[in-house]
Coordinates of C-alpha atoms in Angstrom, one line a residue:
Chain T
M8 CA -10.5 29.7 -19.9
S9 CA -9.3 29.1 -15.9
P10 CA -11.8 26.9 -14.3
K11 CA -14.3 28.6 -12.0
G12 CA -13.3 29.5 -8.8
Q13 CA -9.8 29.5 -9.6
F14 CA -7.0 32.3 -10.7
E15 CA -3.5 32.6 -11.0
L16 CA -1.4 35.4 -9.2
A17 CA -0.4 37.8 -11.8
Q18 CA 2.9 38.7 -10.8
N19 CA 4.7 35.5 -10.1
P20 CA 8.4 35.1 -8.7
T21 CA 11.1 34.0 -12.1
D22 CA 12.3 31.0 -10.4
P23 CA 11.1 28.1 -8.5
I24 CA 8.5 28.4 -5.6
S25 CA 9.8 26.8 -2.4
A26 CA 6.6 27.5 -0.4
V27 CA 3.2 29.4 -0.2
K28 CA 1.7 29.9 3.1
F29 CA -1.5 32.2 4.1
A30 CA -1.8 34.3 7.0
P31 CA -3.4 32.7 10.3
Q32 CA -5.5 35.6 10.6
S33 CA -6.6 36.5 7.1
S34 CA -7.5 34.2 4.2
S35 CA -6.2 36.7 1.4
R36 CA -2.8 37.4 2.8
L37 CA -0.3 35.0 1.3
L38 CA 3.6 34.9 1.6
V39 CA 5.5 33.1 -1.1
S40 CA 9.3 32.2 -1.1
S41 CA 11.1 31.7 -4.1
W42 CA 14.6 30.3 -5.5
D43 CA 14.8 34.0 -6.8
R44 CA 16.2 35.1 -3.4
H45 CA 12.8 36.9 -2.6
V46 CA 10.0 36.6 -0.5
Y47 CA 6.4 37.8 -1.8
L48 CA 3.7 39.2 0.3
Y49 CA 0.1 39.1 -1.8
D50 CA -3.1 40.5 -1.0
T51 CA -4.6 37.7 -3.3
L52 CA -8.3 39.3 -3.5
A53 CA -7.0 43.4 -3.4
E54 CA -7.8 43.1 -7.3
P55 CA -7.7 40.1 -9.9
G56 CA -4.7 38.4 -10.0
G57 CA -4.1 40.0 -6.8
K58 CA -1.9 42.5 -5.4
L59 CA 2.2 42.4 -4.7
I60 CA 2.3 44.1 -1.3
Q61 CA 5.8 43.8 -1.2
K62 CA 9.1 41.9 -1.7
F63 CA 11.5 41.0 0.6
E64 CA 15.0 40.2 -1.3
H65 CA 17.4 37.8 0.2
P66 CA 21.6 36.9 -0.2
A67 CA 20.3 33.1 -1.2
P68 CA 17.8 31.4 -3.0
V69 CA 14.9 30.4 -0.1
L70 CA 13.7 27.4 1.0
D71 CA 10.8 28.3 3.3
V72 CA 8.7 31.0 5.1
C73 CA 6.1 31.0 7.8
F74 CA 3.8 33.7 9.5
G75 CA 4.9 34.4 12.7
R76 CA 2.9 35.8 15.9
D77 CA 0.7 37.8 13.6
N78 CA -0.6 39.0 9.9
F79 CA 2.9 41.4 9.9
E80 CA 5.2 38.7 11.2
A81 CA 7.2 36.4 9.1
F82 CA 10.4 34.3 9.1
S83 CA 12.1 33.1 6.3
A84 CA 14.3 29.7 5.9
G85 CA 17.1 30.2 3.2
M86 CA 20.2 28.3 1.1
D87 CA 22.6 30.9 3.1
W88 CA 21.7 29.1 6.2
E89 CA 20.3 31.6 7.7
V90 CA 16.7 31.7 10.0
R91 CA 15.4 35.2 9.2
R92 CA 12.5 37.8 10.4
I93 CA 10.8 39.7 8.7
D94 CA 8.5 42.3 9.4
L95 CA 6.3 43.1 7.1
E96 CA 5.5 46.4 7.3
T97 CA 9.0 47.9 7.7
G98 CA 10.7 45.6 5.7
A99 CA 13.1 44.7 8.2
M100 CA 15.3 41.7 8.5
T101 CA 16.9 40.0 11.2
A102 CA 18.6 37.3 11.4
L103 CA 17.8 34.7 14.6
S104 CA 20.8 32.1 14.1
T105 CA 22.5 30.4 11.7
H106 CA 22.7 26.6 10.7
S107 CA 25.9 24.9 9.3
A108 CA 23.9 24.3 6.1
G109 CA 21.0 25.4 4.2
V110 CA 17.9 25.7 6.0
R111 CA 15.3 23.8 4.5
S112 CA 12.1 24.5 6.5
V113 CA 10.3 27.0 9.6
F114 CA 7.5 26.4 11.3
Y115 CA 5.9 28.8 14.0
S116 CA 3.8 27.1 16.5
H117 CA 1.1 29.6 17.4
P118 CA -0.1 28.2 20.9
H119 CA 3.4 27.3 22.0
K120 CA 5.1 30.6 21.0
L121 CA 7.6 28.9 19.6
L122 CA 9.7 29.3 16.0
V123 CA 11.7 25.8 14.8
S124 CA 14.0 25.5 11.4
A125 CA 15.2 22.6 10.6
S126 CA 18.4 22.1 8.3
W127 CA 20.2 20.0 5.9
D128 CA 22.9 20.2 9.2
S129 CA 20.8 17.4 10.7
T130 CA 19.6 19.8 13.8
L131 CA 16.5 21.6 14.9
H132 CA 17.3 24.9 16.1
L133 CA 14.7 26.3 18.6
H134 CA 13.7 30.0 19.1
D135 CA 11.5 31.3 22.1
L136 CA 10.8 34.7 20.5
S137 CA 10.5 36.7 23.8
Q138 CA 14.3 36.1 23.9
P139 CA 15.7 37.5 20.5
G140 CA 19.0 35.8 19.9
E141 CA 18.7 33.3 21.7
F142 CA 18.2 29.6 20.4
S143 CA 18.9 25.9 21.3
T144 CA 20.0 23.0 19.0
I145 CA 18.7 19.5 18.7
A146 CA 20.9 17.6 17.0
L147 CA 18.9 15.3 14.7
P148 CA 20.1 11.6 13.0
A149 CA 19.9 12.8 9.5
K150 CA 19.6 15.6 7.2
A151 CA 15.9 17.3 7.9
F152 CA 13.5 17.3 4.7
S153 CA 10.5 18.2 5.9
L154 CA 8.6 19.8 8.9
T155 CA 5.4 20.2 10.4
A156 CA 3.7 20.5 13.7
S157 CA -0.1 19.6 14.9
P158 CA -1.0 21.6 18.0
T159 CA 0.9 19.6 20.6
K160 CA 3.4 17.3 18.3
L161 CA 6.3 18.1 15.9
V162 CA 7.0 15.7 13.1
V163 CA 10.6 16.0 11.6
A164 CA 10.7 13.4 8.4
M165 CA 14.6 13.3 7.6
A166 CA 17.1 11.7 4.8
N167 CA 17.0 8.1 6.2
R168 CA 13.8 7.2 6.0
S169 CA 13.6 8.4 9.5
V170 CA 10.7 10.8 11.4
Y171 CA 10.7 11.9 15.0
I172 CA 8.0 13.3 16.5
Y173 CA 8.4 15.4 19.5
E174 CA 6.5 16.7 22.1
L175 CA 5.9 20.9 21.5
E176 CA 5.4 21.7 25.1
K177 CA 8.9 20.1 25.6
L178 CA 10.6 21.7 23.2
A179 CA 9.2 25.2 24.3
Q180 CA 10.1 24.1 27.8
A181 CA 13.9 23.6 26.7
A182 CA 14.0 26.7 24.1
Q183 CA 12.6 28.6 27.2
A184 CA 15.9 27.0 29.2
G185 CA 18.1 27.9 26.4
G186 CA 21.5 26.2 25.2
D187 CA 21.6 22.9 23.7
A188 CA 18.7 21.4 24.3
D189 CA 18.9 17.4 25.5
V190 CA 14.7 16.7 23.8
Q191 CA 14.5 13.0 23.3
P192 CA 11.8 12.8 20.6
W193 CA 8.3 11.4 22.1
Q194 CA 8.5 9.0 19.1
Q195 CA 11.2 7.8 16.8
R196 CA 9.8 6.2 13.8
E197 CA 10.9 4.5 10.6
S198 CA 8.7 5.5 7.3
S199 CA 6.5 3.1 6.3
M200 CA 7.4 3.6 2.9
K201 CA 10.0 2.3 0.7
Y202 CA 11.6 5.7 -0.7
M203 CA 12.5 9.2 0.8
T204 CA 10.2 11.1 2.5
R205 CA 9.7 14.3 0.9
A206 CA 6.8 16.0 2.8
V207 CA 5.0 15.7 5.7
S208 CA 2.0 17.3 7.4
C209 CA -0.4 16.9 10.2
M210 CA -4.0 16.6 11.1
P211 CA -5.7 19.1 12.6
N212 CA -7.2 17.4 15.1
D213 CA -3.9 16.2 16.2
A214 CA -4.6 12.4 15.6
G215 CA -2.0 11.7 12.7
Y216 CA -0.4 12.9 10.2
A217 CA 0.3 12.1 6.5
S218 CA 3.9 12.1 5.1
S219 CA 4.7 11.3 1.0
S220 CA 7.6 9.9 -0.5
I221 CA 9.4 10.1 -3.9
E222 CA 7.8 7.4 -5.0
G223 CA 4.5 8.5 -5.9
R224 CA 2.9 6.9 -2.3
V225 CA 1.0 9.0 0.4
A226 CA 0.9 7.2 3.6
V227 CA -1.4 8.1 6.5
E228 CA -0.2 6.9 10.3
W229 CA -1.5 8.2 13.8
F230 CA 0.0 9.4 16.6
D231 CA -1.5 7.1 19.2
P232 CA 1.0 4.7 19.5
S233 CA -1.4 1.5 20.5
E234 CA -1.7 -1.5 18.3
E235 CA -5.3 -0.2 17.4
S236 CA -4.1 3.0 16.3
Q237 CA -1.3 2.1 14.6
S238 CA -2.7 -0.9 12.3
R239 CA -5.3 1.8 10.8
K240 CA -1.8 3.2 9.3
Y241 CA -2.0 2.7 5.7
A242 CA -0.3 3.8 2.4
F243 CA -1.4 4.3 -1.4
K244 CA -0.2 5.2 -4.8
C245 CA -1.0 8.3 -6.8
H246 CA 0.9 10.7 -8.6
R247 CA 1.2 8.4 -11.1
Q248 CA 0.9 8.1 -15.0
T249 CA 1.0 4.7 -17.6
V250 CA 2.8 5.8 -20.7
E251 CA 3.3 2.5 -23.2
A252 CA 2.8 0.0 -20.4
Q253 CA 5.6 1.7 -18.2
D254 CA 4.6 3.7 -14.6
I255 CA 6.1 7.1 -14.6
V256 CA 6.0 7.8 -11.2
Y257 CA 6.3 11.2 -9.5
P258 CA 7.4 12.7 -6.5
V259 CA 4.7 13.6 -4.1
N260 CA 5.7 16.9 -3.4
A261 CA 3.2 18.6 -1.1
L262 CA 0.8 17.7 1.2
A263 CA -1.4 19.9 3.3
F264 CA -4.6 19.0 5.4
H265 CA -7.7 21.1 5.3
P266 CA -8.1 23.2 8.5
V267 CA -11.6 22.5 8.7
H268 CA -13.0 19.2 7.0
G269 CA -10.0 17.4 8.3
T270 CA -9.3 16.2 4.9
F271 CA -5.7 16.6 2.7
A272 CA -4.6 18.1 -0.1
S273 CA -1.4 16.1 -2.4
G274 CA 0.6 17.7 -5.2
G275 CA 2.9 15.9 -7.5
G276 CA 5.2 15.9 -9.8
D277 CA 2.8 15.5 -12.3
G278 CA 1.2 18.8 -11.9
V279 CA -1.9 17.0 -10.2
V280 CA -3.2 18.9 -6.9
A281 CA -5.9 15.8 -5.3
L282 CA -7.9 16.0 -2.6
W283 CA -8.3 13.1 -0.4
D284 CA -10.4 11.7 2.5
A285 CA -7.5 10.3 4.8
V286 CA -10.4 8.7 7.3
H287 CA -12.4 7.0 4.3
K288 CA -9.7 6.5 2.2
R289 CA -11.3 8.2 -1.0
R290 CA -10.1 10.8 -3.2
I291 CA -12.7 13.1 -3.1
R292 CA -11.3 15.0 -6.3
Q293 CA -8.2 16.0 -8.7
Y294 CA -7.5 18.9 -10.3
Q295 CA -6.6 19.6 -13.9
R296 CA -2.8 19.3 -14.5
F297 CA -1.0 22.2 -13.7
P298 CA 1.5 23.1 -16.6
A299 CA 4.8 22.2 -14.1
S300 CA 5.4 20.4 -10.8
V301 CA 3.1 21.1 -7.8
Q302 CA 5.9 22.3 -5.0
T303 CA 3.8 23.6 -2.2
I304 CA 0.3 23.7 -1.1
D305 CA -1.6 25.5 1.8
F306 CA -5.1 26.4 3.0
S307 CA -6.0 29.6 4.3
A308 CA -7.0 29.3 7.7
D309 CA -10.9 29.3 7.4
G310 CA -10.4 26.8 4.6
K311 CA -12.0 28.6 2.4
F312 CA -8.8 29.4 0.1
V313 CA -5.9 27.1 -1.2
A314 CA -2.7 27.8 -3.0
M315 CA -0.9 26.2 -5.0
G316 CA 2.9 26.8 -6.1
V317 CA 3.8 25.4 -9.5
S318 CA 7.2 25.5 -10.9
P319 CA 9.8 23.4 -12.6
G320 CA 11.5 20.9 -10.5
F321 CA 14.7 20.6 -12.3
E322 CA 14.6 16.8 -11.0
D323 CA 16.3 15.7 -14.0
G324 CA 18.9 18.1 -13.8
S325 CA 18.0 20.4 -16.5
D326 CA 17.2 23.7 -15.6
D327 CA 15.4 25.6 -18.2
V328 CA 12.3 27.3 -17.0
P329 CA 9.7 27.5 -20.0
D330 CA 7.5 30.6 -19.8
G331 CA 4.8 30.8 -17.8
A332 CA 5.8 27.5 -15.8
I333 CA 6.2 29.1 -12.6
K334 CA 2.8 30.4 -11.1
V335 CA 1.1 30.7 -7.9
Y336 CA -2.8 29.4 -8.6
I337 CA -5.3 30.4 -5.7
R338 CA -9.0 28.5 -5.2
E339 CA -11.5 29.2 -3.8
L340 CA -13.2 26.4 -2.4
S341 CA -17.1 25.7 -2.0
D342 CA -18.5 24.8 0.6
T343 CA -18.3 20.9 0.2
E344 CA -16.0 20.8 -1.9
A345 CA -13.0 20.0 0.3
K346 CA -15.6 17.9 2.7
G347 CA -14.9 14.0 3.0
K348 CA -17.7 11.7 1.6
A349 CA -19.6 9.3 3.7
S350 CA -18.0 5.8 3.1
K351 CA -20.2 4.1 0.3
K352 CA -21.0 0.7 2.6
Chain P
M2 CA -9.3 -1.8 -14.7
T3 CA -6.5 -4.7 -13.9
K4 CA -7.0 -7.9 -16.0
K5 CA -9.0 -10.2 -13.7
R6 CA -7.4 -13.0 -12.5
K7 CA -7.5 -16.3 -13.5
R8 CA -9.2 -18.9 -12.0
Y9 CA -8.0 -22.2 -12.2
P10 CA -10.1 -25.3 -11.3
D11 CA -9.5 -27.0 -7.9
L12 CA -9.0 -30.8 -8.1
N13 CA -12.4 -31.6 -7.4
Q14 CA -13.3 -30.1 -10.1
K15 CA -11.1 -31.7 -11.9
L16 CA -11.9 -35.5 -10.7
E17 CA -15.3 -34.5 -11.7
R18 CA -15.2 -33.9 -14.8
P19 CA -16.6 -37.1 -17.3
W20 CA -14.2 -39.1 -19.1
C21 CA -13.6 -41.1 -22.2
F22 CA -13.0 -44.7 -20.7
Y23 CA -11.8 -45.4 -24.5
C24 CA -9.3 -42.7 -24.8
E25 CA -9.4 -41.1 -21.5
R26 CA -9.9 -37.4 -22.5
D27 CA -12.0 -35.3 -20.3
F28 CA -15.4 -33.4 -21.2
D29 CA -17.1 -30.4 -19.5
D30 CA -20.2 -32.4 -19.8
L31 CA -21.8 -35.9 -19.9
K32 CA -23.6 -35.1 -23.1
I33 CA -20.6 -34.1 -24.8
L34 CA -18.9 -37.2 -23.6
I35 CA -22.0 -39.3 -24.9
S36 CA -21.8 -37.6 -28.2
H37 CA -18.1 -38.2 -28.3
Q38 CA -17.9 -42.1 -27.8
K39 CA -20.6 -42.5 -30.7
A40 CA -18.4 -40.6 -33.0
K41 CA -15.3 -41.8 -32.3
H42 CA -16.0 -45.4 -30.4
F43 CA -18.9 -46.5 -31.7
K44 CA -19.5 -45.2 -35.3
C45 CA -19.8 -48.1 -37.7
E46 CA -17.2 -47.4 -40.3
K47 CA -19.3 -49.0 -43.3
C48 CA -22.1 -47.1 -43.2
G49 CA -21.2 -44.5 -40.5
R50 CA -24.2 -44.8 -38.3
R51 CA -23.1 -44.0 -34.8
L52 CA -24.7 -46.9 -32.2
N53 CA -24.5 -46.3 -28.0
T54 CA -22.6 -49.1 -26.9
A55 CA -19.9 -51.0 -28.5
G56 CA -22.0 -54.3 -27.8
G57 CA -24.6 -52.3 -29.8
L58 CA -22.2 -51.5 -32.6
N59 CA -21.3 -55.3 -32.8
V60 CA -24.3 -56.5 -33.3
H61 CA -25.4 -53.7 -36.2
M62 CA -21.8 -55.2 -37.5
T63 CA -23.0 -58.7 -37.9
Q64 CA -26.6 -58.2 -38.7
V65 CA -26.3 -55.2 -41.3
H66 CA -22.7 -55.6 -42.7
K67 CA -22.2 -59.5 -42.1
E68 CA -18.8 -58.4 -40.6
Q69 CA -17.3 -59.3 -36.4
L70 CA -16.3 -56.1 -34.6
N71 CA -13.2 -57.5 -32.8
Q72 CA -12.1 -54.2 -31.1
V73 CA -13.8 -50.5 -30.1
E74 CA -11.9 -48.2 -32.7
N75 CA -9.5 -45.3 -31.3
A76 CA -9.2 -47.1 -28.2
I77 CA -6.0 -46.5 -26.5
A78 CA -3.9 -50.1 -25.5
G79 CA -6.0 -52.3 -23.8
R80 CA -9.0 -50.6 -23.6
G81 CA -10.2 -51.7 -27.2
G82 CA -11.7 -54.7 -25.4
L83 CA -15.6 -55.5 -26.0
D84 CA -16.2 -57.4 -23.0
I85 CA -17.1 -53.8 -21.1
E86 CA -19.9 -52.6 -21.6
I87 CA -19.3 -48.6 -21.6
F88 CA -21.4 -45.4 -21.6
G89 CA -20.7 -42.4 -20.7
M90 CA -19.3 -42.9 -17.7
E91 CA -21.2 -46.0 -16.6
G92 CA -19.6 -49.5 -17.2
V93 CA -16.3 -48.2 -16.2
P94 CA -14.4 -50.6 -13.8
P95 CA -13.6 -49.7 -10.5
E96 CA -9.8 -49.5 -10.4
I97 CA -9.5 -47.9 -13.9
V98 CA -11.7 -45.4 -12.2
D99 CA -9.1 -44.7 -9.1
Q100 CA -6.0 -45.5 -11.6
H101 CA -7.7 -42.1 -13.8
N102 CA -8.1 -40.1 -10.6
Q103 CA -4.6 -41.2 -9.5
Q104 CA -3.2 -39.5 -12.8
V105 CA -5.7 -36.5 -12.7
T106 CA -4.3 -35.7 -9.2
A107 CA -0.5 -36.2 -10.0
A108 CA -1.4 -34.0 -12.8
H109 CA -2.8 -31.4 -10.6
F110 CA -0.3 -30.9 -8.4
A111 CA 2.4 -31.1 -11.0
D112 CA 0.7 -28.3 -12.8
E113 CA 0.0 -26.2 -9.3
R114 CA 3.9 -26.5 -8.1
A115 CA 4.8 -25.4 -11.4
R116 CA 2.8 -22.3 -11.6
Q117 CA 3.7 -22.0 -8.1
L118 CA 7.6 -21.6 -9.2
A119 CA 6.7 -20.0 -12.4
T120 CA 4.6 -17.0 -10.4
G121 CA 5.8 -17.3 -6.9
N122 CA 2.2 -17.5 -5.7
P123 CA 1.1 -19.3 -2.9
T124 CA -0.2 -22.7 -3.5
R125 CA -4.3 -22.5 -3.2
G126 CA -5.1 -22.9 0.8
S127 CA -1.8 -22.1 1.9
G128 CA -2.0 -18.5 1.9
L129 CA -4.8 -16.6 3.9
N130 CA -6.3 -15.6 0.9
G131 CA -9.8 -16.3 -0.4
A132 CA -12.0 -18.9 1.5
N133 CA -9.6 -19.8 4.1
K134 CA -8.9 -16.3 5.0
R135 CA -9.9 -15.6 8.5
A136 CA -11.3 -12.4 10.3
K137 CA -8.9 -11.0 11.9
K138 CA -9.4 -10.6 15.3
N139 CA -9.6 -7.7 17.5
E140 CA -8.8 -8.6 20.7
T141 CA -6.7 -6.5 23.4
L142 CA -3.5 -8.2 25.1
E143 CA -6.1 -8.2 28.3
E144 CA -8.5 -10.4 26.6
I145 CA -5.7 -13.0 25.0
Q146 CA -4.3 -13.4 28.4
E147 CA -7.9 -13.7 29.7
R148 CA -9.0 -16.2 27.1
A149 CA -5.0 -18.0 27.9
E150 CA -5.9 -18.5 31.5
K151 CA -9.4 -19.7 31.4
Y152 CA -7.6 -22.5 28.4
R153 CA -5.0 -23.3 31.4
V154 CA -7.7 -23.6 34.4
D155 CA -10.1 -25.6 32.2
R156 CA -7.1 -27.8 30.9
A157 CA -5.9 -28.5 34.1
N158 CA -9.6 -29.8 35.3
G159 CA -9.9 -31.7 32.2
V160 CA -12.9 -30.1 31.0
L161 CA -12.2 -29.3 27.4
P162 CA -12.1 -32.0 25.1
L163 CA -9.5 -30.4 23.0
P164 CA -8.3 -26.4 22.7
N165 CA -10.8 -24.8 21.0
A166 CA -8.8 -21.8 20.4
E167 CA -5.8 -23.8 18.8
V168 CA -8.1 -25.6 16.7
Q169 CA -9.2 -22.0 15.2
L170 CA -5.5 -21.0 14.8
E171 CA -5.1 -24.6 12.5
P172 CA -5.3 -23.3 8.6
T173 CA -8.9 -24.4 7.7
P174 CA -8.0 -27.3 5.9
P175 CA -8.1 -27.0 2.3
A176 CA -10.7 -28.5 0.3
V177 CA -8.1 -31.0 -1.5
Q178 CA -8.6 -32.8 1.7
T179 CA -12.1 -33.9 1.1
F180 CA -11.5 -35.5 -2.4
P181 CA -11.8 -39.4 -2.8
S182 CA -8.5 -40.8 -2.6
P183 CA -7.9 -43.1 -5.2
I184 CA -5.8 -45.4 -3.0
S185 CA -8.2 -45.2 0.1
A186 CA -10.3 -48.1 -2.0
V187 CA -8.0 -50.3 -0.6
G188 CA -9.3 -49.7 3.6
Y189 CA -11.7 -47.2 3.1
A190 CA -14.8 -46.2 1.1
P191 CA -13.7 -42.9 -0.7
G192 CA -13.2 -39.7 1.6
Q193 CA -13.8 -41.7 4.8
F194 CA -10.8 -42.4 6.4
P195 CA -11.0 -43.1 10.1
P196 CA -10.9 -39.8 12.5
G197 CA -8.0 -38.7 13.4
A198 CA -6.1 -40.5 11.0
V199 CA -3.7 -38.8 8.5
P200 CA -4.6 -39.9 5.0
P201 CA -2.7 -42.1 3.6
V202 CA 0.2 -40.9 1.4
R203 CA -0.4 -41.5 -2.1
P204 CA 2.9 -43.3 -3.0
G205 CA 4.9 -41.8 -5.8
S206 CA 2.0 -39.4 -7.8
I207 CA 2.7 -36.1 -6.0
P208 CA 5.6 -35.4 -6.7
G209 CA 6.8 -31.9 -4.4
A210 CA 2.9 -31.2 -4.1
G211 CA 2.9 -28.4 -2.0
G212 CA 0.1 -27.5 0.1
L213 CA -0.8 -30.6 0.9
P214 CA -2.8 -31.5 4.3
Q215 CA 0.0 -33.8 5.5
R216 CA 2.6 -31.8 4.6
P217 CA 3.9 -29.8 7.7
P218 CA 4.5 -26.3 6.4
F219 CA 8.3 -24.9 5.2
G220 CA 10.7 -23.9 8.1
A221 CA 9.8 -23.7 11.5
P222 CA 5.7 -24.2 12.4
P223 CA 4.3 -21.0 13.0
P224 CA 4.4 -19.6 16.5
G225 CA 0.9 -20.6 16.6
A226 CA 0.7 -23.7 15.5
F227 CA 0.1 -26.5 18.1
P228 CA 0.5 -30.2 18.6
L229 CA -2.8 -31.2 17.7
N230 CA -2.9 -35.0 19.5
G231 CA -1.9 -35.3 22.6
A232 CA -1.6 -33.1 25.8
P233 CA 1.6 -31.2 25.6
P234 CA 3.7 -30.5 28.8
G235 CA 2.9 -27.6 30.9
T236 CA 5.8 -26.0 29.6
D237 CA 5.1 -26.3 26.5
L238 CA 2.0 -25.0 26.6
T239 CA 2.6 -21.7 28.5
A240 CA 5.5 -21.2 25.9
S241 CA 3.3 -21.6 23.0
L242 CA 0.2 -19.7 24.6
D243 CA 2.9 -16.4 25.3
D244 CA 3.9 -17.3 21.9
L245 CA 0.2 -16.5 20.6
I246 CA 0.2 -13.5 22.8
A247 CA 3.1 -12.5 20.9
D248 CA 1.5 -13.3 17.5
A249 CA -1.3 -11.5 18.0
Q250 CA 0.4 -8.7 19.2
K251 CA 2.6 -8.4 16.2
A252 CA 0.4 -9.7 13.4
P253 CA -1.0 -6.9 12.2
T254 CA 2.7 -5.0 11.7
A255 CA 3.9 -8.3 10.4
E256 CA 1.7 -8.6 7.8
A257 CA 2.1 -5.4 6.0
P258 CA 5.3 -5.8 4.7
A259 CA 5.1 -9.6 3.4
E260 CA 2.1 -8.2 1.6
K261 CA 3.8 -5.5 0.0
K262 CA 7.2 -7.6 -1.0
S263 CA 4.6 -9.9 -2.7
K264 CA 3.9 -7.5 -5.2
K265 CA 5.7 -7.4 -8.5
D266 CA 7.8 -4.8 -9.2
K267 CA 6.0 -3.4 -12.0
N268 CA 7.7 -1.6 -15.2
I269 CA 8.2 1.9 -13.3
K270 CA 10.2 5.1 -13.9
L271 CA 10.7 7.0 -10.9
V272 CA 10.9 10.8 -12.2
F273 CA 13.6 11.7 -9.2
F274 CA 15.1 8.9 -7.4
D275 CA 17.8 9.0 -4.8
E276 CA 18.2 7.7 -1.1
I277 CA 19.7 10.8 0.6
I278 CA 20.2 13.8 -1.5
S279 CA 16.7 15.7 -1.4
P280 CA 15.2 17.4 -5.1
E281 CA 16.3 20.5 -3.2
E282 CA 19.5 19.7 -2.3
K283 CA 19.9 18.7 -6.0
M284 CA 18.8 22.3 -6.9
A285 CA 20.7 24.0 -4.7
A286 CA 24.1 22.7 -6.6
L287 CA 22.4 23.8 -10.1
P288 CA 25.3 26.4 -11.8
R289 CA 22.4 28.8 -11.7
Y290 CA 21.5 28.5 -7.5
A291 CA 25.0 27.2 -6.4
E292 CA 27.0 30.6 -6.7
F293 CA 24.8 31.6 -3.3
A294 CA 25.6 28.4 -1.7
R295 CA 27.5 29.6 1.8
V296 CA 30.6 27.6 2.5

C-alpha cells in the first residue's frame, strides 16, 4: 500500500534516472531524463500513474534536462557532448553547442532568458536564445558537477571542491556579446565540506544556497559576503545508517528547495528523502525509504508536488538493475507538509 | 542517543573529600569516614567493640581487658601513634593536611595530563567549553574600532585603571586557582595570595600539569592576549589592538574548522568515495554506457 498522496509513474525509464523537472507553468507536466538515452515527457495527472506523452530518443545517455521558455521547449545535456533543444510538440531536436566532454547539467534562467550548460570539460556554455547557433564559453578551474541558479545568481559546483558564483546579469550580457566570454565569478568559494560536492540548490528567496557532498552531509550558505551572514553558514550530517557499530555514509545526490516555503528536500544514496528547514535548522519530515538510491528531486512551480527519481547509482561498480528499482515517484504535498516549523525556543 | 560524557571531579571536589588520617583513604561522606575509623582503627581486637577514638580504645583496653594499647591498628607507617586524638577529620595536624592536599593535587594533575594524552581533549579550563565559554560578541568592525579608539584616548589620559577590554579577553581564571595551596601555608593563609602576585609554584608536585593558571599557553600567545601588568609601549598597544580587531574579524571562520578537526573519526564507511571522479563519470565508464561515449 503506497502512502497517501504518493504514486509512482506507470511507464518508467529502463535505465537510471538522471533528472526530473516540472514545467514552469504546470504542476503536472514532467520531464525525465535517463541513462537509457531518452527524455520522457509525462502528464502526471492525466490518468492514474501518469500518462507518458512522448519520449525523445538521444544518441547517448542523457545526463540532465530542463524546460525552456514555455511548456513546449526543453533542453537536454548528454554524454555525447551535445546541448540540445527539444521542441516538445513536434519532437524536433537541434544541437545548440558541443562541449569537449560529457555535459553534466543544463539550466534555463527565465528572468535572464539565458541557457547555461556545464560540462566535464571544465567549461560553461552560455546560450542567448535570441541568437540561435551562437554560444559563449566560460572556462572553469575544474569539471562541473552541479549547476543551479537563484533569480540573480548562478552557482556552479566543481570537482576540486570549489564553488563559483556568477551574476546572471553579467552572464546574460556576455552571452549577448558572443564569443569567448571573459566573465569573472562574483564570488569564488571552497566547499565548506571536506568531500566532493554532489549537488547544489539555491534558495528561492535569492539569499543563499545549499550544497551536498558524497559524504552524507549538507551545507547551507548565504550569498551575502558580510561577516555576519557568513558566520551563519553551517553543515549537518544526514543520510547515514549505523550498521553493527559502523556508520554507512551515503552520498547526498539531490537537493531541491521548495519554491513557496523555502524549505528544502535532500535525497540520498540510502533511498531516503528528507525535508529540512534551513532557517530553523530542523528536519521537518523524512519519507519512507525508497527501494533504491534517490538521484534527483524537483518541486513543481506551485510547490504542490514533488517528483523524485529513484534508481540504483552503480556507485559500487556493479550495473545490475533489480526489477522495479527504477521509478519516478510523485508526491502531492498537503498545504503544511513542507512548511517550516517555528523554532521551539 | 549518545553516551553522556563522563564528568571528572575537579580539584576542589577532590580536596573536599574527607579522608582517614591513619590510612589516607578518602570517602564520599564524613559519616562513612567515621564508621570506617571505628571499624578499622578503633575496634577492640578482643571483644569487637568499636570505640570512637584511639584514646577511647586505649581506656577500654586497660579497663576491660587489662591490656595496654601500643599503636593504632591498620595505620600506615608513622601514623599509628596514640598521642594524637583523631575523630573523623578532627585533630589532624595542619602539616599532615597540607601534605595530603599536595598529594591529591599532584595526582589530580597527573590524571588530567594522562587523560589529555590519551584522549586528545583539552584540559579543563583551557578550552572554551563549559562555564568558561564567553558569549560570542557580535561587534561590527566599526564598533571594535570605536572601542579601541576610546580605549586609546582613555589610556592616554590615564582614565582607566586597567583596560577592561583586555581583562575580558583573558580567559576566566579556571576554578583551580582558588583552592588552598599547601605551600601557601608557609607565608599566607590558604587561598589568600597578595593581590596581583603569581601563586607560588608547588615544587615538584605537578609534573607536566597542563592548564595551570600560571603556565603560559603552548606556542605563541593568542593575538588578543595583552600584557596585564605595566603599561605597554604605545606601538605595542596599537599593534595588539589591530590584532584584536583582526582576531575578532576572523574569529567565526577560524573556529569552525578547529571544531571539526577535534571530532574523532568514527568507524565510517563511505558508500562512494573519490576525490575527483563523480558517480556519473564512473557510470559513464561502465561497459553498458561506454559504447555511447564520444571520443
